[in-house]
PDB file of C-alpha atoms in Angstrom:
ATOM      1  CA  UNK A  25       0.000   0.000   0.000  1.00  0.00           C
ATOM      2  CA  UNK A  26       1.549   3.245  -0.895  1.00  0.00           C
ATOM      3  CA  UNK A  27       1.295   5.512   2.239  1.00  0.00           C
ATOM      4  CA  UNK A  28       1.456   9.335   0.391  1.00  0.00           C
ATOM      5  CA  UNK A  29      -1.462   8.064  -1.110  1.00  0.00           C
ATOM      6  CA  UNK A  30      -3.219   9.417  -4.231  1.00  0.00           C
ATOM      7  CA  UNK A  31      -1.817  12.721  -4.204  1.00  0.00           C
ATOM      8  CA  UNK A  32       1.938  11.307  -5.833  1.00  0.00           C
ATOM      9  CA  UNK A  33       3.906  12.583  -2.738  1.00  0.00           C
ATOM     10  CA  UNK A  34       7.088  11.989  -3.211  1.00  0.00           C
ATOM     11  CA  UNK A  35       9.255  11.283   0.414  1.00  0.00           C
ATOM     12  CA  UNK A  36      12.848  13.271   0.327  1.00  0.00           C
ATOM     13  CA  UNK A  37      14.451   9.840  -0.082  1.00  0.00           C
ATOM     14  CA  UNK A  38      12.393   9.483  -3.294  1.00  0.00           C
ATOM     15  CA  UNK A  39      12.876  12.699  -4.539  1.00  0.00           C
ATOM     16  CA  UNK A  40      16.252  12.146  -3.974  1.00  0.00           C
ATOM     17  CA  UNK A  41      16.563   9.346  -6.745  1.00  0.00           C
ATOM     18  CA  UNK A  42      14.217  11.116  -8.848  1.00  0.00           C
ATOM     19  CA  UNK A  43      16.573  13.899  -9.198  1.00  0.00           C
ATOM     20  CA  UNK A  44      19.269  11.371 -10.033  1.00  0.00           C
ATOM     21  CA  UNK A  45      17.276   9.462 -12.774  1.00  0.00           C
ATOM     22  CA  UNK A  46      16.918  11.472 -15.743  1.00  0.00           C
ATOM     23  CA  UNK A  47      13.492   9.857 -16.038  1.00  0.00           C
ATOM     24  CA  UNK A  48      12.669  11.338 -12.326  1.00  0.00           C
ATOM     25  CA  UNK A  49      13.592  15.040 -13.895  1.00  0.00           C
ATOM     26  CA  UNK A  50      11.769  15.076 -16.752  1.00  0.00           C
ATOM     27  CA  UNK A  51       8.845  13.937 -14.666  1.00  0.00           C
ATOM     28  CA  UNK A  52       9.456  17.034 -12.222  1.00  0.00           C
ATOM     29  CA  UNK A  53       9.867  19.419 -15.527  1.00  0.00           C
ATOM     30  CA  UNK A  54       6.251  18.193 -15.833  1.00  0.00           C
ATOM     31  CA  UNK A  55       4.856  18.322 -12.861  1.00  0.00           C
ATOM     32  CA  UNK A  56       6.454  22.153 -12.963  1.00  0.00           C
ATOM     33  CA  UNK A  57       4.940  22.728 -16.027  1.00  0.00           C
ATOM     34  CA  UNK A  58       1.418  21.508 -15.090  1.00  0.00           C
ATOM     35  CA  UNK A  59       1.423  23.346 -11.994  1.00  0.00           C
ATOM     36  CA  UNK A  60       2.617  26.606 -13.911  1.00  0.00           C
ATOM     37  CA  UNK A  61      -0.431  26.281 -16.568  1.00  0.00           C
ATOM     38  CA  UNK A  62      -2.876  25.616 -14.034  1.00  0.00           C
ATOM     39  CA  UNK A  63      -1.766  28.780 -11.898  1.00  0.00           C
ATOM     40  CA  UNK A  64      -1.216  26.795  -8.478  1.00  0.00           C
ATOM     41  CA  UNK A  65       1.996  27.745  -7.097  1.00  0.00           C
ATOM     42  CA  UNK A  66       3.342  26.394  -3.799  1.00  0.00           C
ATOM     43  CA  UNK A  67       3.116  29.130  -0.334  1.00  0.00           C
ATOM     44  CA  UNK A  68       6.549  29.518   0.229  1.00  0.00           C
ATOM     45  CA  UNK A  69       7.612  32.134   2.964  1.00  0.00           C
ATOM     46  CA  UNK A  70       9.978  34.967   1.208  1.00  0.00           C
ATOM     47  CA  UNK A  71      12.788  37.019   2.398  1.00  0.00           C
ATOM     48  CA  UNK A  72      11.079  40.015   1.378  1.00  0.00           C
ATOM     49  CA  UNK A  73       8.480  39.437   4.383  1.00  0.00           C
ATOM     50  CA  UNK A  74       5.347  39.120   2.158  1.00  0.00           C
ATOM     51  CA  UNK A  75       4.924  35.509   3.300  1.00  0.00           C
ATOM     52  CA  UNK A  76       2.994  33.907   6.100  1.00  0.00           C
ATOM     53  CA  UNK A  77       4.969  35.057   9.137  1.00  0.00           C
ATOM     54  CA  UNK A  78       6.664  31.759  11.026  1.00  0.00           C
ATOM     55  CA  UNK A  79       5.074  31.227  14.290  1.00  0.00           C
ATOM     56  CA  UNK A  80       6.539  32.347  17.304  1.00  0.00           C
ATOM     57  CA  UNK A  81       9.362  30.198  18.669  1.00  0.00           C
ATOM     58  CA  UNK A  82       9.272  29.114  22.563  1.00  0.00           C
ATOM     59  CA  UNK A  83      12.465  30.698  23.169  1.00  0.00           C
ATOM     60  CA  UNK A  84      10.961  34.102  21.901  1.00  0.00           C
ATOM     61  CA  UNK A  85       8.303  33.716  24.341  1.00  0.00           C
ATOM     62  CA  UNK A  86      10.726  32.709  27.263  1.00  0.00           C
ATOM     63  CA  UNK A  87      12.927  35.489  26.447  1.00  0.00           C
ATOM     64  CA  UNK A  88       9.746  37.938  26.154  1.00  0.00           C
ATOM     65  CA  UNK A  89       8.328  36.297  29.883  1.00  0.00           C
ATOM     66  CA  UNK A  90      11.770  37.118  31.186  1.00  0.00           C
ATOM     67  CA  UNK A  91      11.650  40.509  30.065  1.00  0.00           C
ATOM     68  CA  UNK A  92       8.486  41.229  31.423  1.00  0.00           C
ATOM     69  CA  UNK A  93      10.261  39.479  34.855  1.00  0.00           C
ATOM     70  CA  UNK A  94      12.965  41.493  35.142  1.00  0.00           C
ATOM     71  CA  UNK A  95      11.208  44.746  34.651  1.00  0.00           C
ATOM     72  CA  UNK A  96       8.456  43.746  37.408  1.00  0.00           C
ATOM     73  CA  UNK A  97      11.790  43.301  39.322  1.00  0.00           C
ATOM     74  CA  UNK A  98      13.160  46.417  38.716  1.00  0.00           C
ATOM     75  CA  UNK A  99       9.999  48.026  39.792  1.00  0.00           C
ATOM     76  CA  UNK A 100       9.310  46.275  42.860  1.00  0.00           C
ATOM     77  CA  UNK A 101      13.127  47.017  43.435  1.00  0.00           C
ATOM     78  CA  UNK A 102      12.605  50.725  43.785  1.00  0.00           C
ATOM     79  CA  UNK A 103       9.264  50.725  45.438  1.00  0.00           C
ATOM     80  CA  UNK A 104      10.460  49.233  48.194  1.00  0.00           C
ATOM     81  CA  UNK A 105      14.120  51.321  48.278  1.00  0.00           C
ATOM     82  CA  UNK A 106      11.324  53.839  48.096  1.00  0.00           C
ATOM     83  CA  UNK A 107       9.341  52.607  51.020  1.00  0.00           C
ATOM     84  CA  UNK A 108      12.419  52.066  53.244  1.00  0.00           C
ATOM     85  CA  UNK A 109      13.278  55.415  52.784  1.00  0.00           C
ATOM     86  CA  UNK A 110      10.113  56.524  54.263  1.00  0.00           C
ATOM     87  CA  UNK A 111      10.036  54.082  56.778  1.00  0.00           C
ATOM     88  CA  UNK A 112      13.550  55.154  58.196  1.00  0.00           C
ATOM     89  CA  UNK A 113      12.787  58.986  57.992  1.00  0.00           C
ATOM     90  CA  UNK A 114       9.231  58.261  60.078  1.00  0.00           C
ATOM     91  CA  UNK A 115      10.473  56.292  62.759  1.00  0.00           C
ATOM     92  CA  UNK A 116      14.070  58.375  63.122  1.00  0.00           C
ATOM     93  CA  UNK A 117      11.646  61.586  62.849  1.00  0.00           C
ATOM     94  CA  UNK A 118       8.748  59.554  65.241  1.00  0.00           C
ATOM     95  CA  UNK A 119       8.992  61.991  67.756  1.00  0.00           C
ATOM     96  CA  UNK A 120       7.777  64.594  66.075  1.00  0.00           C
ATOM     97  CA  UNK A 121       5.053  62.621  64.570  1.00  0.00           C
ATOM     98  CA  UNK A 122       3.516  60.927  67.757  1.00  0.00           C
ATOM     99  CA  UNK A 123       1.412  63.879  69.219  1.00  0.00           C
ATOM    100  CA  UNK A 124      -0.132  63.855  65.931  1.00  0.00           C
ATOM    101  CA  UNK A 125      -0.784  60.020  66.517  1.00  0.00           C
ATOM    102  CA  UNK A 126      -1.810  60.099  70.115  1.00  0.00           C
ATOM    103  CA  UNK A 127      -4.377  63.433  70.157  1.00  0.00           C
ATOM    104  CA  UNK A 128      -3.348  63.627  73.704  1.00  0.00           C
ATOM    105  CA  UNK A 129      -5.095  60.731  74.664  1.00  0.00           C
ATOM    106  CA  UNK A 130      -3.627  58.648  77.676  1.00  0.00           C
ATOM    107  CA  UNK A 131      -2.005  55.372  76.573  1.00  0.00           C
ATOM    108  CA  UNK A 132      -1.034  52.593  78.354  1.00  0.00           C
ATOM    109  CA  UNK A 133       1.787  49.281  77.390  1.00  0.00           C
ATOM    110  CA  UNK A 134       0.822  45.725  78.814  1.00  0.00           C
ATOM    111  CA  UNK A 135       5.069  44.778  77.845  1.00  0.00           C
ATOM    112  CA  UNK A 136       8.311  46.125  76.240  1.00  0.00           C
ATOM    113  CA  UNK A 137       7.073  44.398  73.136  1.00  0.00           C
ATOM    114  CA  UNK A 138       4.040  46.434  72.589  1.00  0.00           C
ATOM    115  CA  UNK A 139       6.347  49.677  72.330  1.00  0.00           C
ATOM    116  CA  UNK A 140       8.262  47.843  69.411  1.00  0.00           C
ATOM    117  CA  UNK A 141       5.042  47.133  67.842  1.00  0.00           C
ATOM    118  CA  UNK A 142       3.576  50.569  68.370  1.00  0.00           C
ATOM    119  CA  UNK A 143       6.403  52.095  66.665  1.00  0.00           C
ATOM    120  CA  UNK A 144       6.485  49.710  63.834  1.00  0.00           C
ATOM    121  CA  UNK A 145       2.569  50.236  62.930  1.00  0.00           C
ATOM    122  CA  UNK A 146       2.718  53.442  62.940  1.00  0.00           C
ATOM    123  CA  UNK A 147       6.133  53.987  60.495  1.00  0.00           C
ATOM    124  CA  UNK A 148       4.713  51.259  58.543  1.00  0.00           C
ATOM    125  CA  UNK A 149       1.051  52.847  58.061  1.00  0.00           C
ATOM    126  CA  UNK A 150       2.573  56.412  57.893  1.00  0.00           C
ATOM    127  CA  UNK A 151       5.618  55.329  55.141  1.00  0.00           C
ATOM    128  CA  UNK A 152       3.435  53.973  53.205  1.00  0.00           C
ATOM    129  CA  UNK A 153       1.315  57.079  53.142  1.00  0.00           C
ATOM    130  CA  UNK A 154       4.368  58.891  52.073  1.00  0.00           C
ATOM    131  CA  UNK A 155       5.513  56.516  49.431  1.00  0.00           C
ATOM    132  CA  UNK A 156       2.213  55.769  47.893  1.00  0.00           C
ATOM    133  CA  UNK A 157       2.832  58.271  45.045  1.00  0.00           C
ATOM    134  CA  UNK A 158       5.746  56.988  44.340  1.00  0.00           C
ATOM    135  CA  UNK A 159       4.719  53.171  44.530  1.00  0.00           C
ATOM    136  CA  UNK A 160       1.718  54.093  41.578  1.00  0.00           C
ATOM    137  CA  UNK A 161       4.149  55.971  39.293  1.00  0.00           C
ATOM    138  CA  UNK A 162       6.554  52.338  39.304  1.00  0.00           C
ATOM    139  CA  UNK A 163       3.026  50.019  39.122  1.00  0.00           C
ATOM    140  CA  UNK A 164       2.122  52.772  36.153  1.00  0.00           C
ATOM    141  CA  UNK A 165       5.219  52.657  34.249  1.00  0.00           C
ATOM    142  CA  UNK A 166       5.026  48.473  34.622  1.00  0.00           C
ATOM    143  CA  UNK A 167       1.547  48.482  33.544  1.00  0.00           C
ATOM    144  CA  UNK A 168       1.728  50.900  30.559  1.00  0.00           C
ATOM    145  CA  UNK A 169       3.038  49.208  27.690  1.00  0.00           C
ATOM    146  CA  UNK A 170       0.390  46.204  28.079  1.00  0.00           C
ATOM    147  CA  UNK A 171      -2.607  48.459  28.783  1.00  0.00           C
ATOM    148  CA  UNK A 172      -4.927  49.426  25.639  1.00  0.00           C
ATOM    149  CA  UNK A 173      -4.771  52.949  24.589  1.00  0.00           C
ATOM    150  CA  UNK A 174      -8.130  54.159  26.609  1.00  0.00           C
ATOM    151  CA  UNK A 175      -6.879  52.366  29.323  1.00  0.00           C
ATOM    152  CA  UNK A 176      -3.515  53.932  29.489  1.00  0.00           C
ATOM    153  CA  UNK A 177      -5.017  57.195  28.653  1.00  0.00           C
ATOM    154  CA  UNK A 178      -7.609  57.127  31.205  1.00  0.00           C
ATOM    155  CA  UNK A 179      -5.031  56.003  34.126  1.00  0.00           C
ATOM    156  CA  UNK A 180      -2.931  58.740  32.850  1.00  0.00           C
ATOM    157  CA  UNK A 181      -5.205  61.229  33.261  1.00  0.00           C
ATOM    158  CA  UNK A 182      -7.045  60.076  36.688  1.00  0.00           C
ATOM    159  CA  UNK A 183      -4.172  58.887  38.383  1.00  0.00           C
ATOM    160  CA  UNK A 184      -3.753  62.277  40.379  1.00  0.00           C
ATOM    161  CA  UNK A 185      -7.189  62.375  41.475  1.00  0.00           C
ATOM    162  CA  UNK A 186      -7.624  58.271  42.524  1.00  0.00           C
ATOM    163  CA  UNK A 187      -4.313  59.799  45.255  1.00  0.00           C
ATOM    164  CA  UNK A 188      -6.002  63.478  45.896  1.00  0.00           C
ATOM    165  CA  UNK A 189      -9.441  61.074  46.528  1.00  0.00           C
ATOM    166  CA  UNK A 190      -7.367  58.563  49.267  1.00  0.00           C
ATOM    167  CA  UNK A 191      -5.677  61.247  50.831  1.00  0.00           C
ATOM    168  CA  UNK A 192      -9.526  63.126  51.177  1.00  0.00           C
ATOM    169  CA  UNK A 193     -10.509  59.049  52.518  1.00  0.00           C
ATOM    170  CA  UNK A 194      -7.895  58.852  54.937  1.00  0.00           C
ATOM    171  CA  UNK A 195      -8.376  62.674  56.187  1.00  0.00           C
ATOM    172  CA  UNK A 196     -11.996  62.202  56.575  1.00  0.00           C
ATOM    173  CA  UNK A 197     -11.506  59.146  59.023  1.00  0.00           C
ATOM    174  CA  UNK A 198      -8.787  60.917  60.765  1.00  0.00           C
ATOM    175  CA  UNK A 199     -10.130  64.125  61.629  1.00  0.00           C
ATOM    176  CA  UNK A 200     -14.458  63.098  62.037  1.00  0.00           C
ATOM    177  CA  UNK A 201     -14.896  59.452  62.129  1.00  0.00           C
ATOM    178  CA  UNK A 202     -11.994  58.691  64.132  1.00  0.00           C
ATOM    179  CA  UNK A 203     -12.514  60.654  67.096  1.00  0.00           C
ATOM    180  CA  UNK A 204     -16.046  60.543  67.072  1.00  0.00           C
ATOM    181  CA  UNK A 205     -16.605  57.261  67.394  1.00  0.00           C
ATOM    182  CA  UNK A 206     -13.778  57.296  70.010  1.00  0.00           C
ATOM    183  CA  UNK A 207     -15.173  59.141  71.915  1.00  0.00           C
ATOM    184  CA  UNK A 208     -18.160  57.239  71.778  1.00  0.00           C
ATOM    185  CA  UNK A 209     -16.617  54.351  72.866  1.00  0.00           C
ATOM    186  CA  UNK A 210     -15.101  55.822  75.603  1.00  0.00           C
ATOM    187  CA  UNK A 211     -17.715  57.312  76.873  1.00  0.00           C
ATOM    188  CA  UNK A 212     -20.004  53.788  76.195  1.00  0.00           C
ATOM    189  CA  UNK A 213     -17.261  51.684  78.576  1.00  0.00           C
ATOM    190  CA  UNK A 214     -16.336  54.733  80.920  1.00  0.00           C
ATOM    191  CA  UNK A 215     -20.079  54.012  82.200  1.00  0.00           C
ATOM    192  CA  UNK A 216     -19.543  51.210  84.073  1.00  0.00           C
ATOM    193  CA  UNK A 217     -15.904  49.938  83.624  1.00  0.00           C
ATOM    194  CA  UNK A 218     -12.513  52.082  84.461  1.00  0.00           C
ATOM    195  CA  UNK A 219     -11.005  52.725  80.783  1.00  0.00           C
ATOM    196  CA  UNK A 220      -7.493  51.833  79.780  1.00  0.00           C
ATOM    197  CA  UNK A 221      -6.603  52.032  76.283  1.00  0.00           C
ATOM    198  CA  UNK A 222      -3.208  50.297  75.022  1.00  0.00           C
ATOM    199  CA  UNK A 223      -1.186  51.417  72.454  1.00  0.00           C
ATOM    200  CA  UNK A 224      -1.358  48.336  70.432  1.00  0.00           C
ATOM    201  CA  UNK A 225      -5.295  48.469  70.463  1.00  0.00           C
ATOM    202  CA  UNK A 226      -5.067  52.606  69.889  1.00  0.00           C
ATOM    203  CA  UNK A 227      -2.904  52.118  66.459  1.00  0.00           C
ATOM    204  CA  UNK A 228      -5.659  48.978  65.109  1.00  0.00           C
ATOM    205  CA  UNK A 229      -8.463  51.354  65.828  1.00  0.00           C
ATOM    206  CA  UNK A 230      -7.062  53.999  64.610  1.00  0.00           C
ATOM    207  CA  UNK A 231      -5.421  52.468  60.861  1.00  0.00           C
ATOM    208  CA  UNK A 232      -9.239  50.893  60.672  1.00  0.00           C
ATOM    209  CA  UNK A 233     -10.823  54.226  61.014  1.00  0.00           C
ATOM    210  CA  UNK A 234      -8.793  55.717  58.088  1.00  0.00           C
ATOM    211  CA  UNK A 235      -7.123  53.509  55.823  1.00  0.00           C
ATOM    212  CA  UNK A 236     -10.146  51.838  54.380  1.00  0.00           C
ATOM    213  CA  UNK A 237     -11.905  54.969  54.276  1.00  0.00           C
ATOM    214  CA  UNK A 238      -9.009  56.179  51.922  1.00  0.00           C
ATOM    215  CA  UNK A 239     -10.173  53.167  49.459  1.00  0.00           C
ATOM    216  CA  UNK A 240     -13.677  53.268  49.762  1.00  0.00           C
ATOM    217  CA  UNK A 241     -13.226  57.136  48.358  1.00  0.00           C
ATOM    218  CA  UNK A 242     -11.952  55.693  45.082  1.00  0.00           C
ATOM    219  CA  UNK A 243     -15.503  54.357  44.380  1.00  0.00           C
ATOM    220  CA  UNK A 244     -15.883  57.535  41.863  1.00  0.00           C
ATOM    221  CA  UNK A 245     -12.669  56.600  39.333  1.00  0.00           C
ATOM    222  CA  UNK A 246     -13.926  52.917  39.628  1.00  0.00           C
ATOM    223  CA  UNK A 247     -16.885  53.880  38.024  1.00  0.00           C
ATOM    224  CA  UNK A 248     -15.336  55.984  35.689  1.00  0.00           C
ATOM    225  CA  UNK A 249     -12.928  53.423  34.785  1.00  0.00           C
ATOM    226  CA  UNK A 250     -15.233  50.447  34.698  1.00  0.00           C
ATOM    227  CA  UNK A 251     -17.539  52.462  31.941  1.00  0.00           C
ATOM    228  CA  UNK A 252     -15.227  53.674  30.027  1.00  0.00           C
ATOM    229  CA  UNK A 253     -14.632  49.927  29.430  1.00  0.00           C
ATOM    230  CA  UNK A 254     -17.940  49.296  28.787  1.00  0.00           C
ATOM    231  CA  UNK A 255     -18.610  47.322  32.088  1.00  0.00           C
ATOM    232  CA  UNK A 256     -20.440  49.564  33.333  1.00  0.00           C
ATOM    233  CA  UNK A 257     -23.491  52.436  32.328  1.00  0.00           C
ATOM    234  CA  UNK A 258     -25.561  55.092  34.706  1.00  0.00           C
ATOM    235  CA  UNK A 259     -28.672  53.002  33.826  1.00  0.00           C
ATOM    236  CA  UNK A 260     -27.719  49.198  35.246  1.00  0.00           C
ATOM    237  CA  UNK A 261     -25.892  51.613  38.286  1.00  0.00           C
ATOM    238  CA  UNK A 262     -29.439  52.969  39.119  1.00  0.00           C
ATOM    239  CA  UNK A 263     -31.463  49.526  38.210  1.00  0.00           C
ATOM    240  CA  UNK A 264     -29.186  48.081  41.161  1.00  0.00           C
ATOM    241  CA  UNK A 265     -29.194  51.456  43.882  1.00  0.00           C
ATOM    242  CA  UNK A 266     -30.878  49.135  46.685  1.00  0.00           C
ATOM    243  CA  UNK A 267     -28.514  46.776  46.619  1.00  0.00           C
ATOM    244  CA  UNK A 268     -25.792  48.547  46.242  1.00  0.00           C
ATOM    245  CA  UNK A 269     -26.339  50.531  49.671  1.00  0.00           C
ATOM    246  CA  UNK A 270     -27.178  47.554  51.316  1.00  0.00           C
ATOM    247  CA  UNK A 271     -23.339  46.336  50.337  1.00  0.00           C
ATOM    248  CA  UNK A 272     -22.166  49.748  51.374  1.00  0.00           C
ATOM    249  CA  UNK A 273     -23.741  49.128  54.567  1.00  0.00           C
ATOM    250  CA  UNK A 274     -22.338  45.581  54.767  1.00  0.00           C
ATOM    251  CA  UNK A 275     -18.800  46.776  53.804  1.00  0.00           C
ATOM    252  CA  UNK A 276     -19.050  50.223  56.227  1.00  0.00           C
ATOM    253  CA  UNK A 277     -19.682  47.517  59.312  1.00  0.00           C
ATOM    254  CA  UNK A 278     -16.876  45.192  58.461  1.00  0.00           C
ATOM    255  CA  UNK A 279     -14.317  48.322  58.176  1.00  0.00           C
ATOM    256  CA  UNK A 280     -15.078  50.089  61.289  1.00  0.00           C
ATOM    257  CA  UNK A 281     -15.635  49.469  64.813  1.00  0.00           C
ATOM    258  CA  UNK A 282     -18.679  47.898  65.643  1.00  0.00           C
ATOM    259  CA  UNK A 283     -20.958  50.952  66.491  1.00  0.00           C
ATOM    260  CA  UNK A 284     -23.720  52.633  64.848  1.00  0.00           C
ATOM    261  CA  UNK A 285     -22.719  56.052  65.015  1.00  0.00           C
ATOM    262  CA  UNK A 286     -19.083  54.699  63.355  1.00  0.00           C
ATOM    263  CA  UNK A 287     -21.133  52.937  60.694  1.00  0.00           C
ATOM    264  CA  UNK A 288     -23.632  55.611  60.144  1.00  0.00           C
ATOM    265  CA  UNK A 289     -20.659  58.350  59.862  1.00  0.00           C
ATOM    266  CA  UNK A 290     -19.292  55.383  56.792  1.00  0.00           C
ATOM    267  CA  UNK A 291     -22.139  55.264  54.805  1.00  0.00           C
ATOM    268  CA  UNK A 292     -23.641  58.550  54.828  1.00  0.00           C
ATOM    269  CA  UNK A 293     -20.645  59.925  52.339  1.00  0.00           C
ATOM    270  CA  UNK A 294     -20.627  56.250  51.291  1.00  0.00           C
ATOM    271  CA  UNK A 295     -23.826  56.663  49.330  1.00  0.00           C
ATOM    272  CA  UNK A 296     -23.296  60.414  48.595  1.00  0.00           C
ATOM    273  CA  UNK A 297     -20.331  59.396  46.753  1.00  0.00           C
ATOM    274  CA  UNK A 298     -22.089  56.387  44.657  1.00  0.00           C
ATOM    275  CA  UNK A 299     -24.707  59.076  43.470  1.00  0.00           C
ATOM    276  CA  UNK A 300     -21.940  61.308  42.419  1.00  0.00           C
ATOM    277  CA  UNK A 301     -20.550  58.303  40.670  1.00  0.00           C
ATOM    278  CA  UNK A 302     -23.977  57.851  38.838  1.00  0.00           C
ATOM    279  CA  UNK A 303     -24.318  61.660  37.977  1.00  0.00           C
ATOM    280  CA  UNK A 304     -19.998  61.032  36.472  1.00  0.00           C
ATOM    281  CA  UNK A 305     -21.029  58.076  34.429  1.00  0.00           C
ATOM    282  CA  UNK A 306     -24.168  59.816  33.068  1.00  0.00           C
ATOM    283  CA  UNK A 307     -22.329  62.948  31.973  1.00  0.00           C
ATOM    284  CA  UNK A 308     -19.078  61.423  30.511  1.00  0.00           C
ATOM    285  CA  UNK A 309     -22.056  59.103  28.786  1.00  0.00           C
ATOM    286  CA  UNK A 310     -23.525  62.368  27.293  1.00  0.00           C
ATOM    287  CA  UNK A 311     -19.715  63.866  26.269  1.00  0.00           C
ATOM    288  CA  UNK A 312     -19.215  60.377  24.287  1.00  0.00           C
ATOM    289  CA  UNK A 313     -22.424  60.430  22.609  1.00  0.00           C
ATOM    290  CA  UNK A 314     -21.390  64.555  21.246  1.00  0.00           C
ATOM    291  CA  UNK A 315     -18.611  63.361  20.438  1.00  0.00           C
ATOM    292  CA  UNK A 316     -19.378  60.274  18.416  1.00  0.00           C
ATOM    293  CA  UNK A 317     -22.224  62.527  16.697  1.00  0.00           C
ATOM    294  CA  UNK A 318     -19.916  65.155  15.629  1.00  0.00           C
ATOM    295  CA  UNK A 319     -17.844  62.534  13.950  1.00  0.00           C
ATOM    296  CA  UNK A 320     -20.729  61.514  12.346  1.00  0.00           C
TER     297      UNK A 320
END
């Protein structure tokens, strides 16, 4: 049984002989000829580059994951020379810092470890408030070159305000949710039990009160971002209002202390800010549609 079959394939050992037998060339002169007068001619990749383009070869794509490696590496590299930095200058500066920290309210340590760990969350949370601009420019110039254009372009342009919008977050907490519901609290246990507040327990409550706050505040560039995309529209935002307080409400009770007032002071800006988010969507909506009909 012939295994090329009926096609006349001819293996390279056979073509081999063929171009040894003068019989075998006149038969390729033929089969030249009839391919020539019937107009099929064989794909054959050029130099000149007009060909099919030869898929990629494994090491291209090792060489191209390695890249993409070492420049993560580079930029992880500097974000955290970058955070060091900070993190020296805050605690060798913590001095000066730590009536900003305190408010004047009376601490107390339950062992010598608790000062270490005082010190450490509070250069920790306070370095990486410092650094965070930094630490997005190296994510941003990581991210870049794979991002689409409108995605590049609209992190380009919003970057500034998502940090102006954490900094307003973490403010907020500090200076009204913070010591209100602190004071709450106080004055709740001061009723029938003789308050002493640790340092250790002071630095949770106080990072909780202010460092989520600073992400929930980026709810308005979410948005943004997400319909730009096409994820998201003002309409399907509006269909699903209900349920999207009751998952503000949900997420303002897991990120602060577990109080009413703390919780009420969480969601009240919580939902002013995802109707500002609607009335964002609907006019950046109403700017593409111009747009798209002046092209038009």
């Amino acid at each position: 049984m012939d295994p090329y079959g009926e096609n006349k394939l001819i293996s390279p050992l056979h073509k081999k002989k063929a171009s040894e037998d003068p019989a075998g060339q006149e038969q390729q002169k033929a089969d030249s000829k009839t391919e020539h007068e019937t107009g099929e001619v064989s794909k054959k990749p050029n130099s000149s580059g007009g060909g099919p383009k030869p898929p990629e070869e494994p090491e291209d794509r090792v060489e191209t994951l390695v890249d993409h490696l070492g420049d993560l590496r580079k930029q992880l590299i500097k974000s955290a020379i970058v955070f060091l930095f900070f993190l020296l200058l805050v605690f060798s500066t913590l001095n000066f810092w730590f009536p900003y920290v305190v408010k004047g309210n009376e601490l107390v340590i339950l062992g010598p470890l608790e000062v270490v760990k005082f010190y450490t969350s509070i250069s920790a949370t306070m370095a990486l408030g410092l650094s965070l601009p930094f630490l997005v420019h190296f994510i941003w110039q990581f991210v870049k070159p794979g991002l689409e254009e409108t995605e590049a372009k609209f992190l380009g342009v919003y970057s500034p305000v998502m940090l102006l919008l954490f900094l307003f977050g973490v403010a907020f907490g500090y200076f009204i949710v913070n010591p209100l519901s602190y004071q709450f609290l106080i004055g709740l246990g001061a009723a029938n039990f003789d308050v002493m507040i640790s340092a250790n327990e002071y630095v949770h409550f106080l990072i909780m009160t202010t460092i989520p706050l600073g992400l929930l505040f980026e709810m308005p560039i979410l948005a943004l971002f997400l319909s730009s995309i096409g994820v998201l529209t003002s309409v399907s935002m509006k269909k699903v209002r209900k349920w999207s307080y009751l998952g503000l409400a949900i997420v303002s009770a897991l990120i602060t202390p577990p109080d009413f007032l703390s919780q009420l002071l969480v969601l009240v800006p919580m939902a002013g800010l995802y109707e500002a988010s609607i009335y964002i969507v609907k006019k950046m909506e109403a700017r593409n549609e111009r747009m798209e009909d002046t092209t038009v």
